[in-house]
Amino acid sequence: MSQQESNSVPDHSGMPALGFGTWQNDDPEQCTESVRTALEAGYRHVDTAQAYGNEAAVGAGIDAASVDREDVFLATKVWIDQLAHDDVLASTEASLDRLGTDYLDLLYVHWPADAYDPEGTLSAFEELYDAGTIERIGVSNFEPEHLDVAREAIDAPIFANQVEMHPLLQQRELREYCEDAGIELVAYSPLARGDVFDVDVLSDIADDHGVSEAAVSLAWLREKGVTAIPKATSEAHIRDNWSSLGVDLSAADIERIDDIDEQRRLIDPDFGPDGW
């Protein structure tokens, strides 16, 4: 294992390739403290969503850290019942107020569901983009067919697609599509909600490097050019995920992980895309 500098995070088109996820981090005091801890540890990418109910706590954590807002890549997502054109504009303004900021580095459509209408929804995103309120337009849980339609709906670029991805759900087809289209792929649940700790291949590689299975999984995603946003609340887990930046996987390690033949999708709500 070769150790990179502790603050050496690969950059994907201006987006730090290791971020801090806040899904289910819904205790306000804990969320604020974990965001502050993550930023003090070196993270510069924080991900939240309207549906998480923690935007105010995330904003408080950013404000509490000794890091300038301009140095933090901040992303949130518009929930499915707020995706009508005017609701996008109004709910984003409310998100900005809760987060205590006047702009977002990235705003996502959370799911292509419910009130989502490609032209109506994304035209509102484009208005926010043209106004400088958001610096990048993102989508989440989009399959290639959704991306095709979204890219036709607006002139502004689709910057990123955030999806479930980990060694047990490798998203090969979607990775190829996004690479060809110049769309960044962002992985949520990059540790498969803890399932990576029970995969023998990952445990063997982790033992070889003297690190955790989590660090190996995050390093593998980095090797694939994917931005990971693992969630954590304790300082120990926050720092362990950060330590993945110092893990240098060999070609043989990567091949062994690539050969894991599973399609273990853990996030699959009723309103999710059919047939994925």
Coordinates of C-alpha atoms in Angstrom, one line a residue:
M1 CA 0.0 0.0 0.0
S2 CA 1.4 3.4 -1.0
Q3 CA 0.2 6.3 1.1
Q4 CA -1.1 9.3 -0.7
E5 CA -1.1 12.7 1.0
S6 CA -4.1 12.8 3.4
N7 CA -5.7 15.6 1.4
S8 CA -5.0 14.1 -2.0
V9 CA -8.4 13.5 -3.5
P10 CA -8.7 12.8 -7.2
D11 CA -10.8 15.4 -9.0
H12 CA -13.6 14.5 -11.4
S13 CA -14.3 17.6 -13.5
G14 CA -14.2 19.8 -10.4
M15 CA -16.0 17.2 -8.1
P16 CA -13.9 15.6 -5.4
A17 CA -14.0 11.8 -6.1
L18 CA -14.5 10.8 -2.5
G19 CA -17.4 12.5 -0.8
F20 CA -19.3 12.3 2.5
G21 CA -22.8 10.8 2.3
T22 CA -25.5 11.8 4.8
W23 CA -28.4 9.4 4.0
Q24 CA -30.2 8.2 7.3
N25 CA -28.1 10.7 9.3
D26 CA -31.2 12.3 10.6
D27 CA -30.3 13.1 14.2
P28 CA -29.6 16.9 13.9
E29 CA -26.8 17.1 16.4
Q30 CA -25.1 13.9 15.2
C31 CA -25.4 15.0 11.6
T32 CA -24.0 18.4 12.2
E33 CA -21.0 16.9 14.2
S34 CA -20.3 14.2 11.6
V35 CA -20.3 16.8 8.7
R36 CA -18.0 19.0 10.7
T37 CA -15.7 16.0 11.6
A38 CA -15.6 14.9 7.9
L39 CA -14.6 18.3 6.7
E40 CA -12.0 18.7 9.4
A41 CA -10.6 15.2 8.3
G42 CA -10.2 16.4 4.7
Y43 CA -13.4 15.7 2.9
R44 CA -14.5 18.5 0.6
H45 CA -17.6 16.9 -1.0
V46 CA -20.9 16.6 1.0
D47 CA -24.0 15.0 -0.3
T48 CA -27.5 15.3 1.0
A49 CA -31.1 15.4 -0.2
Q50 CA -34.4 17.0 0.5
A51 CA -35.8 13.6 1.4
Y52 CA -33.1 13.0 4.1
G53 CA -34.6 15.7 6.3
N54 CA -31.1 16.9 7.3
E55 CA -30.3 19.8 5.0
A56 CA -30.3 22.3 7.9
A57 CA -28.0 20.1 10.0
V58 CA -25.7 19.6 7.0
G59 CA -25.5 23.3 6.6
A60 CA -24.8 23.8 10.3
G61 CA -22.0 21.3 10.0
I62 CA -20.4 23.1 7.1
D63 CA -20.7 26.4 9.0
A64 CA -19.1 24.9 12.1
A65 CA -16.1 23.5 10.2
S66 CA -12.9 25.6 9.7
V67 CA -13.4 25.2 5.9
D68 CA -14.7 28.0 3.6
R69 CA -18.0 27.2 1.9
E70 CA -16.3 27.9 -1.4
D71 CA -14.0 25.0 -0.8
V72 CA -16.9 22.5 -0.2
F73 CA -18.5 20.7 -3.1
L74 CA -22.1 20.6 -1.9
A75 CA -24.9 18.5 -3.5
T76 CA -28.5 18.0 -2.7
K77 CA -31.4 16.3 -4.5
V78 CA -35.0 17.3 -5.4
W79 CA -37.5 14.8 -4.1
I80 CA -40.0 13.1 -6.5
D81 CA -43.1 15.1 -5.3
Q82 CA -41.3 18.4 -6.0
L83 CA -40.3 17.7 -9.6
A84 CA -42.9 19.8 -11.4
H85 CA -41.3 22.8 -13.0
D86 CA -42.4 25.4 -10.4
D87 CA -42.0 23.1 -7.5
V88 CA -38.3 22.5 -8.5
L89 CA -37.7 26.2 -8.3
A90 CA -39.5 26.7 -5.0
S91 CA -38.1 23.6 -3.3
T92 CA -34.6 24.4 -4.4
E93 CA -34.9 27.9 -2.8
A94 CA -36.0 26.2 0.4
S95 CA -33.1 23.8 0.2
L96 CA -30.7 26.7 -0.2
D97 CA -32.2 28.4 2.9
R98 CA -31.9 25.3 5.0
L99 CA -28.3 24.7 3.9
G100 CA -27.4 28.3 4.5
T101 CA -25.9 28.9 1.1
D102 CA -26.8 30.9 -2.0
Y103 CA -25.7 28.3 -4.5
L104 CA -25.2 24.6 -5.0
D105 CA -22.3 22.9 -6.7
L106 CA -24.6 20.1 -7.9
L107 CA -28.4 19.6 -7.8
Y108 CA -29.9 16.2 -8.7
V109 CA -33.2 14.8 -9.8
H110 CA -33.5 12.2 -7.0
W111 CA -35.5 9.6 -9.0
P112 CA -37.2 9.6 -12.4
A113 CA -40.6 9.0 -10.7
D114 CA -43.8 10.6 -9.6
A115 CA -43.9 14.3 -10.8
Y116 CA -40.8 13.8 -12.9
D117 CA -41.3 15.1 -16.5
P118 CA -38.1 15.3 -18.5
E119 CA -38.9 18.6 -20.2
G120 CA -40.8 20.3 -17.4
T121 CA -38.4 19.1 -14.6
L122 CA -35.2 19.6 -16.4
S123 CA -36.1 23.0 -17.9
A124 CA -36.4 24.2 -14.3
F125 CA -33.0 22.8 -13.5
E126 CA -31.6 24.6 -16.6
E127 CA -33.1 27.9 -15.4
L128 CA -31.3 27.4 -12.1
Y129 CA -28.1 26.5 -14.0
D130 CA -28.3 29.6 -16.3
A131 CA -28.9 31.8 -13.2
G132 CA -25.9 30.5 -11.5
T133 CA -27.9 29.1 -8.6
I134 CA -26.6 25.7 -9.4
E135 CA -23.3 25.0 -11.0
R136 CA -24.1 21.5 -12.3
I137 CA -27.1 19.5 -13.2
G138 CA -27.3 15.9 -12.0
V139 CA -29.7 13.0 -12.1
S140 CA -30.0 10.0 -9.8
N141 CA -31.1 6.4 -10.4
F142 CA -31.3 7.0 -14.1
E143 CA -30.8 4.1 -16.5
P144 CA -29.4 4.6 -20.1
E145 CA -32.9 5.1 -21.5
H146 CA -33.7 7.8 -19.0
L147 CA -30.4 9.5 -19.7
D148 CA -31.1 9.5 -23.4
V149 CA -34.3 11.4 -22.9
A150 CA -32.9 13.8 -20.3
R151 CA -30.0 14.7 -22.6
E152 CA -32.4 15.6 -25.4
A153 CA -34.7 17.6 -23.1
I154 CA -32.2 20.5 -22.4
D155 CA -29.2 22.2 -23.8
A156 CA -27.2 22.3 -20.6
P157 CA -25.0 19.2 -19.9
I158 CA -26.0 16.4 -17.5
F159 CA -23.0 16.4 -15.3
A160 CA -23.5 13.3 -13.1
N161 CA -25.7 10.3 -12.5
Q162 CA -25.8 9.0 -8.9
V163 CA -26.7 5.4 -8.5
E164 CA -26.2 2.4 -6.2
M165 CA -22.8 0.9 -7.1
H166 CA -20.4 -1.4 -5.2
P167 CA -18.4 -4.6 -5.8
L168 CA -21.7 -6.5 -5.6
L169 CA -23.5 -4.3 -8.1
Q170 CA -20.8 -3.2 -10.6
Q171 CA -23.0 -1.3 -13.1
R172 CA -20.9 -2.3 -16.1
E173 CA -23.4 -1.2 -18.8
L174 CA -24.2 2.1 -17.1
R175 CA -20.5 2.8 -16.5
E176 CA -19.8 2.3 -20.2
Y177 CA -22.7 4.5 -21.2
C178 CA -21.7 7.3 -18.8
E179 CA -18.1 7.2 -19.9
D180 CA -19.1 7.5 -23.6
A181 CA -21.5 10.3 -22.8
G182 CA -19.1 12.3 -20.6
I183 CA -21.3 11.9 -17.5
E184 CA -19.7 11.4 -14.1
L185 CA -20.9 8.4 -12.2
V186 CA -21.4 8.8 -8.4
A187 CA -21.9 5.7 -6.2
Y188 CA -24.2 5.7 -3.3
S189 CA -24.2 2.8 -0.9
P190 CA -20.7 2.1 -2.0
L191 CA -20.2 -0.4 0.8
A192 CA -23.4 -2.3 0.0
R193 CA -24.8 -1.3 3.4
G194 CA -22.1 -3.3 5.1
D195 CA -22.3 -6.4 2.9
V196 CA -18.8 -5.8 1.6
F197 CA -17.4 -6.9 5.0
D198 CA -18.7 -10.5 4.3
V199 CA -17.2 -11.0 0.9
D200 CA -14.2 -13.3 1.0
V201 CA -12.4 -11.8 -2.0
L202 CA -12.6 -8.3 -0.4
S203 CA -11.5 -9.7 3.0
D204 CA -8.4 -11.4 1.5
I205 CA -7.4 -8.2 -0.4
A206 CA -8.0 -6.1 2.7
D207 CA -5.8 -8.4 4.7
D208 CA -3.0 -8.2 2.1
H209 CA -3.1 -4.4 2.4
G210 CA -3.7 -4.1 6.1
V211 CA -6.9 -2.1 5.6
S212 CA -10.6 -2.7 5.9
E213 CA -13.0 -4.2 3.3
A214 CA -14.6 -0.7 3.1
A215 CA -11.3 0.9 2.1
V216 CA -10.7 -1.8 -0.6
S217 CA -14.2 -1.2 -2.0
L218 CA -13.8 2.5 -2.1
A219 CA -10.3 2.2 -3.7
W220 CA -11.8 -0.1 -6.4
L221 CA -14.5 2.5 -7.2
R222 CA -11.8 5.1 -7.5
E223 CA -9.9 2.9 -9.9
K224 CA -13.1 2.7 -12.0
G225 CA -13.3 6.5 -12.2
V226 CA -16.4 6.6 -10.0
T227 CA -17.0 9.1 -7.2
A228 CA -18.0 7.4 -4.0
I229 CA -20.1 9.0 -1.2
P230 CA -20.0 6.6 1.7
K231 CA -22.1 7.5 4.7
A232 CA -20.7 7.4 8.2
T233 CA -21.5 9.0 11.6
S234 CA -18.6 7.9 13.9
E235 CA -15.2 9.5 13.6
A236 CA -13.6 6.1 13.2
H237 CA -15.7 5.2 10.2
I238 CA -15.3 8.6 8.7
R239 CA -11.5 8.3 8.9
D240 CA -11.5 4.7 7.8
N241 CA -13.3 5.6 4.6
W242 CA -10.9 8.5 4.1
S243 CA -8.0 6.1 4.4
S244 CA -9.1 4.4 1.2
L245 CA -7.2 7.2 -0.6
G246 CA -4.0 5.5 0.5
V247 CA -4.9 2.1 -0.9
D248 CA -3.1 1.3 -4.1
L249 CA -4.8 -1.8 -5.6
S250 CA -2.7 -4.0 -7.9
A251 CA -4.0 -5.1 -11.3
A252 CA -4.5 -8.5 -9.9
D253 CA -6.6 -7.1 -7.0
I254 CA -8.8 -5.2 -9.4
E255 CA -9.3 -8.2 -11.6
R256 CA -10.4 -10.3 -8.6
I257 CA -12.9 -7.7 -7.6
D258 CA -14.1 -7.3 -11.2
D259 CA -14.7 -11.1 -11.3
I260 CA -17.3 -11.0 -8.5
D261 CA -20.4 -12.1 -10.3
E262 CA -23.3 -10.7 -8.3
Q263 CA -26.2 -8.3 -9.0
R264 CA -27.1 -7.4 -5.4
R265 CA -29.3 -4.4 -5.6
L266 CA -30.2 -3.2 -2.1
I267 CA -32.1 0.0 -2.9
D268 CA -35.2 -0.8 -5.0
P269 CA -38.3 1.1 -4.1
D270 CA -41.7 0.5 -5.7
F271 CA -41.3 3.7 -7.7
G272 CA -37.9 2.7 -9.0
P273 CA -37.2 2.0 -12.7
D274 CA -38.8 -1.2 -14.1
G275 CA -36.6 -4.1 -14.9
W276 CA -33.3 -2.7 -13.6

